[in-house]
Short mmCIF file of C-alpha atoms and ligand atoms in Angstrom, two decimals:
data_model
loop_
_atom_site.label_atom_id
_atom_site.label_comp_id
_atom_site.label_asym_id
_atom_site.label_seq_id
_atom_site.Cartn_x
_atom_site.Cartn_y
_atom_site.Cartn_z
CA UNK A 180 14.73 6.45 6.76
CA UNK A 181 13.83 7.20 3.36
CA UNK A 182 12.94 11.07 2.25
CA UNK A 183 9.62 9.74 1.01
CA UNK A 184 9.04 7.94 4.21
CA UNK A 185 10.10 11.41 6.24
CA UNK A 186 7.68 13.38 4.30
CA UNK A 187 4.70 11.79 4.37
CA UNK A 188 5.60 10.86 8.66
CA UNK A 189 5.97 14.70 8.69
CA UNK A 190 2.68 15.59 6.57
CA UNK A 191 0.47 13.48 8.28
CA UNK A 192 1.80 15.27 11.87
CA UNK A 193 0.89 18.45 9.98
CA UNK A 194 -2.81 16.92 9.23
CA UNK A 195 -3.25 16.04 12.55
CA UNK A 196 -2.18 18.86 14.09
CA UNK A 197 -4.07 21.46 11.94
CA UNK A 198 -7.29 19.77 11.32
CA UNK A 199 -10.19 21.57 11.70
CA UNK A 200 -12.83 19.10 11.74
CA UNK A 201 -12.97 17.96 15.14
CA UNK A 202 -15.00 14.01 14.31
CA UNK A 203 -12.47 12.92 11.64
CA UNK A 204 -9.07 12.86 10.09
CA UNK A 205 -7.77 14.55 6.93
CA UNK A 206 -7.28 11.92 4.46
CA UNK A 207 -4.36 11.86 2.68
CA UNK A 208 -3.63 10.77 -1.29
CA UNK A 209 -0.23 10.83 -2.22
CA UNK A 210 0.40 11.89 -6.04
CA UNK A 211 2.17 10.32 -7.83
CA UNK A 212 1.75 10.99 -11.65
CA UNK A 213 5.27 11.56 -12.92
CA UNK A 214 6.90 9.40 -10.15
CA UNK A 215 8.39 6.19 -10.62
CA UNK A 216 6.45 2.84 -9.27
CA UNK A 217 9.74 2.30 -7.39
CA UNK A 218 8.99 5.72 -5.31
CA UNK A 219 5.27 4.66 -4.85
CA UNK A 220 6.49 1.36 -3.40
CA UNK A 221 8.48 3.32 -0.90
CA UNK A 222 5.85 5.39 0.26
CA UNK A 223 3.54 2.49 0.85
CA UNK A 224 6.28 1.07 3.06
CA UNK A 225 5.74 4.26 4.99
CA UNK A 226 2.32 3.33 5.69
CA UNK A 227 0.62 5.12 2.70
CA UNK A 228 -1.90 3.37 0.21
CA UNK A 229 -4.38 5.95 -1.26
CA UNK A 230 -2.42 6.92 -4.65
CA UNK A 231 -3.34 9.72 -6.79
CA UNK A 232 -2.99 9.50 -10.69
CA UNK A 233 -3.56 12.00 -13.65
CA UNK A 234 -2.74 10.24 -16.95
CA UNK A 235 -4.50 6.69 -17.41
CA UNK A 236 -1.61 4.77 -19.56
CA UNK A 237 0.97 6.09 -17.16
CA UNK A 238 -1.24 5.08 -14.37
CA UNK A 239 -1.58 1.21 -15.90
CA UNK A 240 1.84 0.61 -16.45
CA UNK A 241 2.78 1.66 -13.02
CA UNK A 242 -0.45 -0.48 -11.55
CA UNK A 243 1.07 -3.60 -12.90
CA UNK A 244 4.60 -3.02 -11.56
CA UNK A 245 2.14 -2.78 -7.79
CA UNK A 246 -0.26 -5.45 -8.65
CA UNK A 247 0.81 -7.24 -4.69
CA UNK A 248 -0.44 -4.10 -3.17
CA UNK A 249 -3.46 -3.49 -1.64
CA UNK A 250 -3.32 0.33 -3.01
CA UNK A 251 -6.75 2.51 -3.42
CA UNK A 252 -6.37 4.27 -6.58
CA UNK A 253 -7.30 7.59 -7.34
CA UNK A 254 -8.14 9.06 -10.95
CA UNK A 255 -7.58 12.83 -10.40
CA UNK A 256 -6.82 14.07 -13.85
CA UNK A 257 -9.72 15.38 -16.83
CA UNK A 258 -12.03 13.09 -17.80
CA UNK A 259 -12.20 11.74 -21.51
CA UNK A 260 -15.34 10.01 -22.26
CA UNK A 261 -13.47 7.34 -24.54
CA UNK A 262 -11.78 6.52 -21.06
CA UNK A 263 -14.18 5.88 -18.85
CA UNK A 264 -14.29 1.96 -19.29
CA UNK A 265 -10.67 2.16 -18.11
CA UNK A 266 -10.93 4.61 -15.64
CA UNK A 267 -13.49 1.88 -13.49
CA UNK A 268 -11.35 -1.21 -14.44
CA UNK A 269 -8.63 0.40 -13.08
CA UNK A 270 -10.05 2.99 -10.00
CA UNK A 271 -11.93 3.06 -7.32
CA UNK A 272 -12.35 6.83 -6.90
CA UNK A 273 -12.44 9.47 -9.63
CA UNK A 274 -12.49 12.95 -8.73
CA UNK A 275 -12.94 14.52 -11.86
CA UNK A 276 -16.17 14.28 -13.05
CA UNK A 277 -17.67 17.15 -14.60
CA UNK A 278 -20.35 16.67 -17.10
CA UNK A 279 -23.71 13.53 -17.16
CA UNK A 280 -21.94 12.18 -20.66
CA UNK A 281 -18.93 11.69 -18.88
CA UNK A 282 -20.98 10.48 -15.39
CA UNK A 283 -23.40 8.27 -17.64
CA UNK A 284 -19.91 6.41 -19.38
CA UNK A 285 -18.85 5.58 -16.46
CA UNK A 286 -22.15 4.40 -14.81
CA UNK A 287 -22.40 1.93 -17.63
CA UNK A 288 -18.80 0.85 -18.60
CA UNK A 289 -19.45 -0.48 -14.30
CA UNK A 290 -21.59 -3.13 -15.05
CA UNK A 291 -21.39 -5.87 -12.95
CA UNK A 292 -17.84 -4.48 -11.34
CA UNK A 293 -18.12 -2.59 -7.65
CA UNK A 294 -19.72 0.77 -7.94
CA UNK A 295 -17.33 4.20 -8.42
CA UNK A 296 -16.79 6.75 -5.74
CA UNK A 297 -16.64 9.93 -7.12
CA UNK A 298 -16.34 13.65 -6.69
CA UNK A 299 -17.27 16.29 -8.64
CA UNK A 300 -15.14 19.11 -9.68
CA UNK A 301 -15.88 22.74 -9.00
CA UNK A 302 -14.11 25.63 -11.32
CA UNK A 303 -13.56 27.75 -7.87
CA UNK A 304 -11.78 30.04 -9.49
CA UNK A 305 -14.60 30.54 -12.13
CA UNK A 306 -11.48 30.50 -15.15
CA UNK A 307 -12.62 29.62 -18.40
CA UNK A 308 -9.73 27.76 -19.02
CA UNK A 309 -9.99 25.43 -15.86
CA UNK A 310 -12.06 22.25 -15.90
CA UNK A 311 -14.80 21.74 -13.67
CA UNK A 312 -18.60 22.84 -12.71
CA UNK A 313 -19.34 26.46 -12.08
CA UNK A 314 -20.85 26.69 -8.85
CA UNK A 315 -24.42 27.18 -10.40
CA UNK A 316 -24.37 23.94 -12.16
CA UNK A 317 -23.01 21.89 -9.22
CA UNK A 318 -26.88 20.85 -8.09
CA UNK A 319 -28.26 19.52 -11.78
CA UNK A 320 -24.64 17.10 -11.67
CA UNK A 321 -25.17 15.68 -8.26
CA UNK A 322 -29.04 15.14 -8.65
CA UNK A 323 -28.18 12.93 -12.00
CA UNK A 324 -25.17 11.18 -10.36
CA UNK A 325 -27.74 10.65 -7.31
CA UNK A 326 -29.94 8.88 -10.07
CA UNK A 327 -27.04 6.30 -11.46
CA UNK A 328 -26.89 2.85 -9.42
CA UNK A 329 -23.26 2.54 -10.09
CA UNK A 330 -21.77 5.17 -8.87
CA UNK A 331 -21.35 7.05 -5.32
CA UNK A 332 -21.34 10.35 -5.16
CA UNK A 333 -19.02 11.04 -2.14
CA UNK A 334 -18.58 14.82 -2.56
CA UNK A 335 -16.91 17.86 -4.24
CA UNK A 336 -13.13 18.75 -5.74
CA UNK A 337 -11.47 21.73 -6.72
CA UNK A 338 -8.14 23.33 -7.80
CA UNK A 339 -8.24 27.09 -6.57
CA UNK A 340 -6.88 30.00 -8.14
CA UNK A 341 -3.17 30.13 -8.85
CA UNK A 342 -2.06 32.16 -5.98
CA UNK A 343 0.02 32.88 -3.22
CA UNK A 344 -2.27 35.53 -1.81
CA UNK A 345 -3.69 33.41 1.30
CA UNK A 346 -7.26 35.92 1.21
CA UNK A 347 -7.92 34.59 -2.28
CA UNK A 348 -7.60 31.44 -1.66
CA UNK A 349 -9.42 31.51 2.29
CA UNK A 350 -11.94 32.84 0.28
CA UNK A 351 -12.64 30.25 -2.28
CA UNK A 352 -12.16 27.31 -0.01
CA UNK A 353 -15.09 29.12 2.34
CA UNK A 354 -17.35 29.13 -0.64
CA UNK A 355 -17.01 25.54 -1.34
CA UNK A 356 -17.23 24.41 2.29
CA UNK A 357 -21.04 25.78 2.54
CA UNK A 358 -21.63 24.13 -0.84
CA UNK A 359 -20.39 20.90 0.55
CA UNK A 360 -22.35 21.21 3.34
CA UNK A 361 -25.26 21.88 1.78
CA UNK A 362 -24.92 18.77 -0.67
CA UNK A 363 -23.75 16.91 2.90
CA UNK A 364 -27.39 17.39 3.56
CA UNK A 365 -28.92 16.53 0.36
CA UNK A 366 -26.88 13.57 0.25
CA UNK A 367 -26.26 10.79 2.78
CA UNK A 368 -22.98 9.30 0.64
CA UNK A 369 -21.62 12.89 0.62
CA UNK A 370 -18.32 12.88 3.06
CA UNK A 371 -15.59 14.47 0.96
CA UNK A 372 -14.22 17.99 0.34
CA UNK A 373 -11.14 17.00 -1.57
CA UNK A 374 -9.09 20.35 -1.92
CA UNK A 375 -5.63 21.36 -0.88
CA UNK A 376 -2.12 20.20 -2.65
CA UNK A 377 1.39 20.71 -1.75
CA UNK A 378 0.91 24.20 -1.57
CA UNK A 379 -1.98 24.91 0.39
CA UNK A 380 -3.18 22.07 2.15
CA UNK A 381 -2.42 23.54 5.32
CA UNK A 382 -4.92 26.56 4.47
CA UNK A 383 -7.22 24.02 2.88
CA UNK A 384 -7.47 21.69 5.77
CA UNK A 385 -7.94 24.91 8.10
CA UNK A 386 -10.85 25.81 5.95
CA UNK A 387 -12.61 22.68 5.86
CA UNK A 388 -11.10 20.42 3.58
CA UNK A 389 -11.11 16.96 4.92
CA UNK A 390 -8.61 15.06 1.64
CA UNK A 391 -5.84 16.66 0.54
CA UNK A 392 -3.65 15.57 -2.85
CA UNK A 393 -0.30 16.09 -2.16
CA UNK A 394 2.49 15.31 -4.79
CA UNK A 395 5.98 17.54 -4.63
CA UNK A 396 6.05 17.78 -1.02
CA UNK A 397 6.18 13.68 -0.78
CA UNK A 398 7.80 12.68 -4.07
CA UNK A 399 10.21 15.54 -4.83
CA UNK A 400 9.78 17.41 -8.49
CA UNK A 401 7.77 15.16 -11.47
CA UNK A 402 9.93 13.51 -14.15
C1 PLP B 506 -0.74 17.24 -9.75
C2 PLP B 506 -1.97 17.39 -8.95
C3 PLP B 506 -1.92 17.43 -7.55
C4 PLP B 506 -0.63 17.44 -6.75
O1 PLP B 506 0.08 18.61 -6.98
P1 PLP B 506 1.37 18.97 -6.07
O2 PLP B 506 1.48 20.45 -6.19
O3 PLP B 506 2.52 18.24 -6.62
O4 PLP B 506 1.06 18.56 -4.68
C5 PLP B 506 -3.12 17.48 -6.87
N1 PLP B 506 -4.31 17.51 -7.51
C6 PLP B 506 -4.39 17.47 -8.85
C7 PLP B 506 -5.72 17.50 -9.50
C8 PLP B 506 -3.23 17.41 -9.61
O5 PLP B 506 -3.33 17.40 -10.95
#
């Protein structure tokens, strides 16, 4: 069996196992930005097909090499308005969104194409030099997404603190659960906490995430 194949058999045991919401599984998007097509092929022979991706040209030229696979693709990386039109031709989640210019691009680059799901993404650890929302401005976002016929708002991302201490990071995941469950409320599409990477999805999952991005811990280090 391949290493790929053994890692994601062994994190999805782990997901099982540890999951905290009692009505659903912890989805699972394998990143692979830095990763050869030929290691994304693999995993997807292990059963996996929700793909994570930062960079957008990197991302194309590995979509064409899997153009015979049914793969969901995931845009997880900063937004740049001049990339929205390729972001939908190319995604059918994006996780980053973070500002209505950036919403509103890709509302209209949609068009007549299959709406967006999307997330919006929270600056939990409230650094400047993160991207994201600050909690406070979380509400104003998901009312105007609510407003845009193309896409579907499906819930909240984040990238906590930089940290090893486990309170820190308990903490910050506990904040953004009662926001999501408030917006769960608010919002009928709403269904997704997306935190948690190879580092901490066990302590994300335990804390309420219910999609975790996991990269290193499937793929081995980036190129
Ligand atoms: C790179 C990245 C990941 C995966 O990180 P790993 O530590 O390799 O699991 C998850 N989410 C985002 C937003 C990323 O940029």
């Amino acid at each position: 069996m391949s290493l790929v194949k053994k890692n994601i058999i062994k994190i999805i045991e782990e997901l099982k196992k540890n999951n905290s919401q009692k009505t659903e599984n912890v989805r699972l998007v394998a990143v692979s930005k830095g990763q050869d097509h030929s290691k994304i092929r693999e995993a997807f022979d292990a059963g996996q097909y929700i793909f994570g991706e930062n960079y957008l040209q990197e991302a194309i030229n590995k979509q064409k090499a899997l153009k015979d696979l049914e793969i969901e693709w995931h845009f997880i990386g900063p937004i740049q308005s001049n990339k929205c039109k390729l972001i939908t031709e190319n995604f059918s989640w994006a996780h980053s969104v973070d500002r209505i210019k950036v919403a509103n691009k890709l509302n209209d680059s949609l068009k007549d194409q299959a709406s967006l799901n999307v997330c919006i993404q929270v600056n939990i650890s409230n650094e400047d030099s993160k991207s994201g929302l600050k909690i406070n401005e979380i509400d104003s976002l998901a009312d105007y997404i609510n407003t845009l016929d193309k896409l579907t708002l499906r819930g909240l991302m984040a990238i906590p603190t930089n940290t090893s201490d486990d309170e820190i990071l308990r903490n910050e995941y506990k904040q953004l659960k009662v926001i999501y469950e408030d917006l769960r409320k608010k919002y009928t599409s709403v269904d997704t906490l997306s935190m948690g990477m190879s580092n901490d999805y066990l302590l994300a999952i335990e804390n309420g995430s219910n999609l975790v991005r996991i990269g290193s811990k499937i793929f081995g280090k980036r190129a």
